[in-house]
Short mmCIF file of C-alpha atoms and ligand atoms in Angstrom, two decimals:
data_model
loop_
_atom_site.label_atom_id
_atom_site.label_comp_id
_atom_site.label_asym_id
_atom_site.label_seq_id
_atom_site.Cartn_x
_atom_site.Cartn_y
_atom_site.Cartn_z
CA MET A 1 30.16 93.11 100.73
CA SER A 2 30.02 96.70 100.07
CA ALA A 3 27.82 98.41 97.36
CA GLY A 4 29.74 99.94 94.71
CA ARG A 5 32.60 97.68 94.32
CA PRO A 6 33.26 97.48 90.55
CA ARG A 7 32.80 94.01 89.84
CA VAL A 8 34.46 91.13 87.12
CA ALA A 9 32.03 88.53 86.19
CA VAL A 10 34.06 84.99 85.31
CA VAL A 11 31.15 82.89 83.40
CA GLY A 12 31.98 79.24 83.37
CA ALA A 13 33.45 77.83 86.78
CA ALA A 14 35.97 75.41 85.39
CA ALA A 15 39.38 74.86 84.45
CA ALA A 16 39.41 78.28 82.46
CA GLY A 17 37.01 80.31 84.69
CA LEU A 18 38.91 79.03 88.15
CA ALA A 19 42.22 80.43 86.25
CA ALA A 20 40.87 83.61 85.46
CA ALA A 21 39.28 83.95 88.93
CA GLU A 22 42.61 83.24 90.45
CA GLY A 23 44.46 85.37 88.17
CA LEU A 24 42.49 88.45 88.97
CA ARG A 25 42.81 87.98 92.52
CA ARG A 26 46.73 87.02 92.17
CA LEU A 27 47.26 90.10 90.33
CA GLY A 28 45.51 92.56 92.67
CA TRP A 29 41.72 92.99 91.68
CA ASP A 30 40.53 93.90 94.99
CA GLY A 31 36.87 94.32 93.46
CA GLU A 32 34.04 91.92 93.41
CA ILE A 33 34.75 88.49 91.37
CA SER A 34 31.47 86.72 90.38
CA LEU A 35 32.30 83.14 89.33
CA VAL A 36 28.99 81.88 87.69
CA GLY A 37 28.61 78.28 86.72
CA ASP A 38 25.66 76.20 85.81
CA GLU A 39 26.93 73.03 87.01
CA PRO A 40 26.33 72.35 90.77
CA HIS A 41 29.92 71.41 91.91
CA PRO A 42 32.76 73.40 92.72
CA PRO A 43 35.65 73.82 89.84
CA TYR A 44 36.77 70.13 88.60
CA ASP A 45 39.26 68.85 86.22
CA ARG A 46 37.88 67.06 83.01
CA PRO A 47 40.80 64.90 81.63
CA PRO A 48 40.32 62.31 84.18
CA LEU A 49 36.71 61.72 83.67
CA SER A 50 37.38 59.52 80.53
CA LYS A 51 40.47 57.95 82.33
CA GLN A 52 40.46 57.52 86.28
CA VAL A 53 37.06 58.43 86.82
CA LEU A 54 35.61 56.28 84.17
CA SER A 55 37.59 53.17 84.80
CA GLY A 56 36.75 53.47 88.83
CA ALA A 57 40.29 54.33 89.81
CA TRP A 58 39.23 57.59 91.40
CA GLU A 59 36.54 58.56 93.17
CA PRO A 60 34.71 61.84 92.04
CA GLU A 61 35.93 64.06 94.69
CA ARG A 62 39.49 63.33 93.47
CA VAL A 63 38.87 65.76 90.20
CA ALA A 64 38.06 68.94 92.57
CA LEU A 65 40.37 71.32 91.27
CA ARG A 66 40.81 73.05 94.60
CA ASP A 67 39.83 72.00 98.38
CA PRO A 68 37.12 74.22 99.87
CA ALA A 69 39.22 76.55 101.95
CA GLN A 70 41.31 77.63 98.71
CA ILE A 71 38.36 78.44 97.13
CA ALA A 72 36.81 80.09 100.14
CA GLY A 73 40.20 82.16 99.87
CA LEU A 74 39.48 83.77 96.94
CA GLY A 75 36.70 85.57 98.34
CA LEU A 76 34.53 84.96 95.40
CA ASP A 77 30.92 85.74 94.71
CA LEU A 78 30.58 82.06 93.73
CA ARG A 79 27.68 81.43 92.03
CA LEU A 80 27.18 77.48 91.12
CA GLY A 81 24.12 75.84 89.62
CA THR A 82 23.46 78.95 87.95
CA ARG A 83 23.29 79.75 84.49
CA ALA A 84 24.35 83.04 82.46
CA ARG A 85 21.34 83.83 80.09
CA SER A 86 22.68 86.73 78.64
CA TYR A 87 25.28 89.61 78.32
CA ASP A 88 24.98 92.61 76.85
CA PRO A 89 28.68 93.97 76.12
CA VAL A 90 27.65 97.53 75.37
CA ARG A 91 25.66 97.99 78.64
CA ARG A 92 27.77 95.71 80.65
CA MET A 93 25.16 93.84 81.99
CA LEU A 94 25.23 89.95 82.70
CA VAL A 95 21.77 88.84 83.29
CA LEU A 96 21.78 85.00 85.40
CA GLY A 97 19.23 82.10 85.67
CA ASP A 98 16.64 80.83 83.78
CA ASP A 99 14.14 83.31 85.18
CA ALA A 100 16.68 86.21 84.36
CA ARG A 101 15.75 87.83 87.54
CA THR A 102 19.34 88.93 88.57
CA GLU A 103 21.08 91.52 86.46
CA LEU A 104 24.86 92.03 87.57
CA ARG A 105 26.52 95.50 86.23
CA CYS A 106 29.93 94.34 85.22
CA ALA A 107 33.24 96.28 84.90
CA GLY A 108 34.47 93.40 82.65
CA VAL A 109 33.40 90.00 81.74
CA ILE A 110 35.46 86.68 81.10
CA ALA A 111 33.65 84.35 79.17
CA ALA A 112 34.76 80.48 79.74
CA THR A 113 31.62 78.63 79.30
CA GLY A 114 33.47 75.86 77.01
CA VAL A 115 31.72 73.82 74.92
CA THR A 116 28.72 71.21 74.86
CA PRO A 117 28.90 67.61 73.40
CA ARG A 118 26.95 67.11 69.80
CA THR A 119 24.40 64.46 69.78
CA LEU A 120 22.73 62.42 67.14
CA PRO A 121 19.27 63.45 65.81
CA GLY A 122 16.86 60.93 67.68
CA ALA A 123 19.28 60.32 70.47
CA GLU A 124 17.49 62.70 72.95
CA GLY A 125 15.93 60.76 76.11
CA VAL A 126 16.73 57.42 74.67
CA GLU A 127 18.27 55.18 77.77
CA GLY A 128 21.75 54.04 77.42
CA VAL A 129 22.77 56.96 75.06
CA HIS A 130 25.58 58.75 76.69
CA VAL A 131 27.98 61.84 76.26
CA LEU A 132 30.98 62.56 78.38
CA ARG A 133 31.70 65.91 79.16
CA THR A 134 30.89 66.41 82.74
CA LEU A 135 31.28 64.52 85.96
CA ASP A 136 27.72 63.47 86.02
CA ASP A 137 28.07 62.02 82.67
CA ALA A 138 31.29 60.08 83.80
CA LEU A 139 29.44 58.53 86.56
CA ALA A 140 26.26 57.93 84.76
CA LEU A 141 28.50 55.81 82.28
CA ARG A 142 30.92 54.52 84.96
CA ARG A 143 27.81 53.05 86.85
CA ARG A 144 26.53 51.20 83.56
CA LEU A 145 30.31 49.90 82.94
CA ALA A 146 30.46 48.48 86.42
CA ALA A 147 28.35 45.40 85.68
CA PRO A 148 30.42 42.76 83.53
CA GLY A 149 30.04 41.94 80.38
CA ARG A 150 28.62 45.00 78.63
CA ARG A 151 28.59 45.79 74.82
CA LEU A 152 29.78 49.20 74.25
CA ALA A 153 29.55 51.12 71.12
CA VAL A 154 31.74 54.34 70.65
CA VAL A 155 30.86 56.66 67.96
CA GLY A 156 33.83 58.92 67.09
CA GLY A 157 37.55 58.11 66.99
CA GLY A 158 38.51 61.35 68.29
CA VAL A 159 40.62 61.68 71.68
CA LEU A 160 37.57 61.19 73.59
CA GLY A 161 35.91 58.16 71.97
CA ALA A 162 39.38 56.80 71.80
CA GLU A 163 40.23 56.95 75.52
CA ALA A 164 36.80 55.57 76.67
CA ALA A 165 37.02 52.77 74.00
CA ALA A 166 40.57 51.82 76.02
CA VAL A 167 39.23 52.40 79.49
CA ALA A 168 35.99 50.10 78.68
CA ARG A 169 38.43 47.25 77.16
CA GLY A 170 40.57 47.71 80.34
CA LEU A 171 37.29 46.63 82.31
CA GLY A 172 36.49 43.68 79.93
CA HIS A 173 33.55 44.96 78.11
CA ASP A 174 33.00 44.20 74.52
CA VAL A 175 33.88 47.54 72.62
CA ALA A 176 32.88 48.76 68.91
CA LEU A 177 34.43 52.19 67.79
CA VAL A 178 32.90 53.60 64.93
CA CYS A 179 35.23 56.26 63.33
CA ALA A 180 33.79 58.57 60.13
CA GLY A 181 37.44 58.70 59.55
CA GLY A 182 40.04 56.03 58.11
CA THR A 183 41.71 55.76 61.48
CA VAL A 184 41.88 56.64 64.76
CA MET A 185 42.41 60.58 65.75
CA GLU A 186 42.93 60.93 62.08
CA ARG A 187 41.96 64.38 61.82
CA VAL A 188 44.40 65.73 64.13
CA LEU A 189 47.21 63.13 63.84
CA GLY A 190 47.19 62.15 60.23
CA ALA A 191 46.76 58.65 58.65
CA GLU A 192 50.20 57.26 59.63
CA ALA A 193 50.04 57.88 63.16
CA GLY A 194 46.16 57.09 63.37
CA ARG A 195 46.95 53.96 61.87
CA LEU A 196 49.38 53.00 64.67
CA LEU A 197 46.67 53.98 67.31
CA ALA A 198 44.02 51.90 65.71
CA GLY A 199 46.66 48.93 65.43
CA LEU A 200 46.77 49.42 69.39
CA HIS A 201 43.09 49.59 69.88
CA ARG A 202 42.66 46.39 67.65
CA ASP A 203 45.79 44.55 69.61
CA HIS A 204 43.51 45.17 72.68
CA GLY A 205 40.46 43.62 71.34
CA VAL A 206 38.37 46.85 70.20
CA ALA A 207 36.25 46.05 67.21
CA LEU A 208 36.98 49.01 64.85
CA HIS A 209 34.70 50.33 62.32
CA THR A 210 36.70 52.97 60.35
CA GLY A 211 35.23 55.27 57.31
CA ARG A 212 32.00 54.34 58.36
CA ALA A 213 29.18 57.09 59.48
CA VAL A 214 26.56 56.43 61.96
CA THR A 215 23.15 57.62 60.80
CA GLY A 216 21.44 56.95 64.04
CA ILE A 217 20.77 55.03 67.20
CA ARG A 218 18.58 51.58 67.10
CA ALA A 219 16.13 51.57 70.13
CA VAL A 220 13.86 49.44 71.42
CA ALA A 221 11.08 50.70 73.93
CA GLY A 222 13.14 53.77 74.55
CA ARG A 223 16.20 51.67 75.51
CA ALA A 224 19.56 51.94 72.99
CA VAL A 225 20.22 48.56 71.32
CA GLY A 226 22.84 49.68 69.01
CA VAL A 227 23.98 51.95 66.40
CA VAL A 228 22.85 52.60 62.47
CA LEU A 229 25.46 52.70 59.97
CA ALA A 230 25.18 54.60 56.93
CA ASP A 231 25.22 51.15 54.91
CA GLY A 232 22.02 50.17 57.17
CA THR A 233 23.81 47.71 59.29
CA THR A 234 23.47 47.66 63.06
CA VAL A 235 26.56 47.36 65.83
CA GLU A 236 24.53 45.68 68.68
CA ALA A 237 25.32 47.48 72.17
CA ASP A 238 24.01 47.99 75.43
CA ASP A 239 25.08 51.21 75.84
CA VAL A 240 26.28 54.00 73.23
CA LEU A 241 28.53 56.91 74.00
CA LEU A 242 28.37 59.68 71.63
CA ALA A 243 31.92 61.12 70.89
CA ILE A 244 31.39 63.26 67.88
CA GLY A 245 32.49 66.71 68.67
CA SER A 246 30.97 69.81 70.44
CA THR A 247 29.76 72.87 70.20
CA PRO A 248 31.12 76.11 71.69
CA ALA A 249 28.71 77.60 74.63
CA VAL A 250 27.69 80.86 73.36
CA ASP A 251 24.15 81.27 73.33
CA TRP A 252 24.21 83.43 76.23
CA LEU A 253 26.17 85.85 74.25
CA ARG A 254 23.75 86.32 71.21
CA GLY A 255 21.61 89.04 72.76
CA PRO A 256 20.94 92.19 71.75
CA GLY A 257 24.26 93.99 72.00
CA ALA A 258 26.19 91.34 70.30
CA GLU A 259 25.70 92.95 66.93
CA ALA A 260 26.58 96.45 68.24
CA ALA A 261 29.58 95.42 69.86
CA GLY A 262 30.83 93.56 66.77
CA LEU A 263 30.75 89.94 68.44
CA ASP A 264 31.97 87.06 66.11
CA LEU A 265 29.79 83.81 67.01
CA SER A 266 30.77 82.15 64.16
CA ASP A 267 32.94 79.32 66.00
CA GLY A 268 33.20 79.97 69.64
CA LEU A 269 33.90 83.63 70.84
CA GLY A 270 36.07 85.40 68.18
CA CYS A 271 38.84 87.30 70.24
CA ASP A 272 41.87 89.33 69.08
CA GLU A 273 45.13 88.50 70.08
CA PHE A 274 44.62 89.79 73.76
CA CYS A 275 41.94 87.16 74.16
CA ALA A 276 39.51 90.27 73.66
CA ALA A 277 36.28 90.00 71.87
CA ALA A 278 34.89 93.58 72.71
CA PRO A 279 35.87 96.21 75.35
CA GLY A 280 35.71 94.60 78.56
CA LEU A 281 34.69 91.40 77.37
CA TYR A 282 37.60 88.48 77.30
CA GLY A 283 37.48 85.00 76.30
CA ALA A 284 39.28 81.86 77.73
CA GLY A 285 39.44 78.23 77.35
CA ASP A 286 37.55 75.85 74.69
CA VAL A 287 35.05 78.60 74.09
CA ALA A 288 37.68 81.48 72.93
CA ARG A 289 38.74 81.47 69.17
CA TRP A 290 41.71 84.11 69.38
CA TYR A 291 44.37 85.45 66.95
CA HIS A 292 47.61 83.86 67.62
CA PRO A 293 50.18 85.95 66.24
CA VAL A 294 53.15 83.75 66.21
CA LEU A 295 51.06 81.28 64.32
CA GLY A 296 49.76 83.66 62.28
CA ARG A 297 45.83 82.44 62.33
CA HIS A 298 42.94 82.13 64.73
CA LEU A 299 42.84 79.33 67.20
CA ARG A 300 40.30 77.57 69.10
CA LEU A 301 41.85 74.66 71.14
CA GLU A 302 40.31 72.14 73.45
CA HIS A 303 43.15 71.40 75.47
CA ARG A 304 43.51 71.56 79.20
CA MET A 305 46.63 73.08 79.62
CA ASN A 306 45.39 76.09 77.17
CA ALA A 307 42.35 76.81 79.47
CA ALA A 308 44.45 77.22 82.21
CA GLU A 309 47.14 79.48 80.52
CA GLN A 310 44.33 81.44 78.47
CA GLY A 311 42.10 82.12 81.79
CA LEU A 312 45.29 83.89 83.28
CA ALA A 313 45.99 85.70 79.98
CA ALA A 314 42.55 86.99 79.72
CA ALA A 315 42.49 87.93 83.76
CA ARG A 316 45.54 90.07 83.00
CA ASN A 317 44.65 91.80 79.87
CA LEU A 318 41.26 92.65 80.88
CA LEU A 319 42.78 94.00 84.30
CA ALA A 320 45.07 96.12 82.00
CA GLU A 321 42.30 97.46 79.80
CA LEU A 322 40.59 98.34 83.15
CA ASP A 323 43.41 100.20 84.55
CA PRO A 324 46.58 100.26 82.48
CA GLY A 325 48.21 102.65 85.04
CA ARG A 326 47.94 99.97 87.57
CA PHE A 327 48.18 97.07 85.75
CA GLY A 328 50.27 97.30 82.66
CA GLU A 329 50.14 96.90 79.28
CA ARG A 330 48.09 94.01 77.58
CA ARG A 331 50.25 91.32 76.17
CA ALA A 332 49.30 89.27 73.21
CA PHE A 333 48.49 85.46 74.16
CA THR A 334 50.81 83.03 72.37
CA PRO A 335 51.23 79.78 73.93
CA VAL A 336 52.55 76.92 72.15
CA PRO A 337 49.42 74.48 72.14
CA TYR A 338 49.82 71.44 73.86
CA PHE A 339 47.64 68.39 74.67
CA TRP A 340 48.03 65.20 75.89
CA SER A 341 45.92 61.83 75.87
CA ASP A 342 46.32 58.13 77.81
CA GLN A 343 45.33 55.34 75.82
CA TYR A 344 45.76 51.94 77.63
CA ASP A 345 49.62 52.42 78.87
CA VAL A 346 50.55 54.90 76.22
CA ARG A 347 50.65 58.28 76.22
CA ILE A 348 50.34 60.78 73.19
CA GLN A 349 51.56 64.18 73.25
CA GLY A 350 51.42 66.78 70.61
CA TYR A 351 52.86 70.61 70.70
CA GLY A 352 52.23 73.03 68.25
CA LEU A 353 49.48 72.68 65.46
CA LEU A 354 49.00 69.26 63.91
CA ALA A 355 45.77 69.59 62.41
CA GLY A 356 45.80 70.65 58.91
CA ALA A 357 49.22 69.73 58.12
CA ASP A 358 50.19 69.17 54.73
CA ARG A 359 53.54 67.43 55.21
CA ILE A 360 54.07 64.86 58.26
CA GLU A 361 57.67 63.24 58.44
CA VAL A 362 57.33 60.33 60.96
CA PRO A 363 61.40 59.69 61.74
CA VAL A 364 60.67 57.31 64.57
CA ARG A 365 58.17 54.49 64.27
CA GLU A 366 58.36 51.31 66.33
CA GLY A 367 55.47 49.15 66.87
CA ASP A 368 56.22 46.98 70.17
CA PRO A 369 56.32 48.68 72.43
CA LEU A 370 54.90 51.49 70.54
CA ARG A 371 56.99 54.48 69.89
CA LEU A 372 56.69 57.26 67.65
CA ALA A 373 57.87 60.87 66.90
CA ALA A 374 56.44 63.04 64.01
CA LEU A 375 56.88 66.42 62.69
CA TYR A 376 53.79 68.30 61.14
CA GLY A 377 54.17 71.35 58.98
CA THR A 378 52.80 73.53 56.36
CA GLY A 379 54.70 74.76 53.24
CA ASP A 380 58.53 74.98 54.35
CA ARG A 381 57.93 75.34 58.16
CA VAL A 382 57.10 72.96 60.68
CA THR A 383 54.39 73.88 62.95
CA GLY A 384 54.05 70.94 65.33
CA ALA A 385 55.52 67.76 66.66
CA LEU A 386 53.82 64.51 68.05
CA SER A 387 55.21 62.09 70.56
CA ILE A 388 53.69 58.66 71.15
CA GLY A 389 54.98 56.57 73.96
CA LEU A 390 58.55 58.67 74.04
CA ALA A 391 60.30 58.70 77.52
CA PRO A 392 59.00 61.94 79.06
CA ARG A 393 62.21 63.97 78.90
CA GLN A 394 62.16 63.59 75.14
CA ALA A 395 58.37 64.04 74.95
CA ARG A 396 58.97 67.28 76.77
CA SER A 397 62.11 68.47 74.55
CA LEU A 398 59.78 68.20 71.54
CA ARG A 399 57.88 71.41 72.78
CA ALA A 400 61.20 73.45 71.84
CA VAL A 401 60.82 71.75 68.27
CA ALA A 402 57.28 73.44 67.71
CA ALA A 403 57.59 76.37 69.68
CA ALA A 404 57.21 78.55 66.75
CA PRO A 405 57.00 77.77 62.61
CA THR A 406 60.53 76.50 61.94
CA PRO A 407 62.01 75.69 58.68
CA TRP A 408 62.08 71.81 58.03
CA PRO A 409 65.76 70.97 57.93
CA GLU A 410 66.15 73.12 61.37
CA ALA A 411 63.30 71.36 63.02
CA THR A 412 64.51 67.97 62.14
CA GLU A 413 67.89 68.55 63.43
CA ARG A 414 66.24 69.58 66.72
CA LEU A 415 64.12 66.36 66.83
CA ALA A 416 67.03 64.69 66.21
CA ASP A 417 68.77 66.51 69.25
CA ALA A 418 65.75 65.65 71.47
CA LEU A 419 65.70 62.13 70.76
CA ALA A 420 69.47 61.66 71.27
CA PRO A 421 70.20 58.65 73.91
CA ALA A 422 71.28 61.14 76.36
CA ALA A 423 67.84 63.02 76.36
CA ALA A 424 66.14 60.02 77.23
CA GLY A 425 64.95 59.23 80.71
C1 FAD B 1 36.28 63.76 79.25
C2 FAD B 1 37.32 64.79 78.67
C3 FAD B 1 38.64 64.48 78.70
C4 FAD B 1 39.52 65.24 78.52
N1 FAD B 1 41.11 64.75 78.45
C5 FAD B 1 42.05 65.91 78.16
C6 FAD B 1 43.32 65.39 78.16
O1 FAD B 1 43.48 64.31 78.33
N2 FAD B 1 44.32 66.44 77.59
C7 FAD B 1 43.67 67.70 77.40
O2 FAD B 1 44.79 68.46 76.98
N3 FAD B 1 42.48 67.90 77.34
C8 FAD B 1 41.69 67.19 77.70
N4 FAD B 1 40.21 67.58 77.65
C9 FAD B 1 39.85 68.75 77.45
C10 FAD B 1 39.82 69.71 78.49
O3 FAD B 1 39.28 69.38 79.79
C11 FAD B 1 39.33 71.08 78.45
O4 FAD B 1 40.29 71.67 77.23
C12 FAD B 1 39.07 71.96 79.39
O5 FAD B 1 38.27 71.37 80.48
C13 FAD B 1 38.51 73.28 79.12
O6 FAD B 1 38.14 73.93 80.18
P1 FAD B 1 37.20 75.41 80.12
O7 FAD B 1 37.30 75.80 81.71
O8 FAD B 1 37.55 76.00 78.75
O9 FAD B 1 35.80 74.59 79.49
P2 FAD B 1 34.85 73.64 80.41
O10 FAD B 1 35.42 72.49 81.27
O11 FAD B 1 33.90 72.91 79.53
O12 FAD B 1 33.91 74.41 81.53
C14 FAD B 1 33.03 75.42 81.26
C15 FAD B 1 32.10 75.47 82.32
O13 FAD B 1 31.05 76.61 81.84
C16 FAD B 1 29.62 76.04 82.10
N5 FAD B 1 28.94 76.68 81.38
C17 FAD B 1 28.46 76.52 79.78
N6 FAD B 1 27.53 77.65 79.81
C18 FAD B 1 27.24 78.23 80.79
C19 FAD B 1 26.28 79.79 81.24
N7 FAD B 1 25.61 80.14 80.19
N8 FAD B 1 26.40 79.87 82.36
C20 FAD B 1 26.94 79.41 83.43
N9 FAD B 1 27.81 78.15 83.17
C21 FAD B 1 28.14 77.82 81.78
C22 FAD B 1 29.58 74.64 81.90
O14 FAD B 1 28.58 73.85 82.21
C23 FAD B 1 30.97 74.00 82.24
O15 FAD B 1 31.20 74.00 83.47
C24 FAD B 1 39.27 66.66 78.04
C25 FAD B 1 37.95 66.64 78.20
C26 FAD B 1 37.01 66.06 78.47
C27 FAD B 1 35.32 66.42 78.08
#
């Protein structure tokens, strides 16, 4: 590696970071690319952790996002097991390692550090309390679920808690799912779809505790024996999974230059429509909150597809900033948000914006087998569409329904077309 080659550093070596590094190379960046990740593993995929890895259907190797030859082919300065300690966007200086010994001068930085799970006060160091974010987290819980007849208390009825509950029931364990909301995934899906999912979990034998806040862990001799609810009762368990949301990993950006560069770190790394947070600093994936000009608002999505798309968009726009003559104009990042979740044998897919809708219409709602199609919107516009258990082609066609805010009558018509028998299959 010759001295003096300009360097782009990508911080966070997972879905968004890998997409950014690959994007930089593919688009023609021939300078140095430092890909820095604090986990020891090469980039791997998270969605299977709460599904195939937890159930034991997949061995850990299968979640690798690329094979070693593909990673080597990118010609990276790959620094795994290395934490970015700080970045000064004014001096463009990245400091690595807990000892802060390594300083890298960067032409640009892409922040792709994701989120870290929230926990409960007093949960730290208690044996049998789990979170589920990393491969190591998934393997630790999987080892516990390998023994038969466990009692698992899942705290949090969001997508992660619901998926883990489904897997643990599939393995035959006793599962209690404690949700602060009135139903499962209520915050994202609203009450009606949430009730349907709650029914699915009940039908599979999950003990649902809805509308219940958990105040702490009950432990004996340093080992969890259950969770304590706000009314003082205890849900007994051998293991507890905390799936109560996450916090964007931006501590390393809170250095001296943050204020001077005008960084907004109030909810992740605040970025403009080009995913730029400051000159030479771009954000991608779960950590990035950027302005979506088509939807007319800031978004921070914790969705797998967004991580990959935004990694590439951030790479392209950073290069365009560094050398517009060579890499062209920056482009606003305007994806149609998309997520999926698998629970039992049901696939849930959301396109566009669902959370925060003030009107939800559910034209298709069938119980057995579970099938639902719904439109979500605010004011006179539809902004999102949801599929639960629809045929794959029908589900995919909902993307067009939610591609941009659309008047209700038009969106309803499009949904009917998407669901017409000819579109099934
Ligand atoms: C168990 C699970 C299941 C999921 N299932 C689905 C699903 O079914 N569908 C869906 O759409 N989405 C799903 N998601 C969400 C999806 O996986 C995420 O949106 C995606 O992984 C985000 O990628 P990312 O690269 O932005 O962040 P991450 O994957 O969180 O990667 C960030 C990386 O940066 C590292 N890092 C953090 N701070 C530093 C630092 N200071 N220095 C160096 N490295 C650092 C982290 O350790 C991590 O390795 C799931 C997530 C989880 C955890």
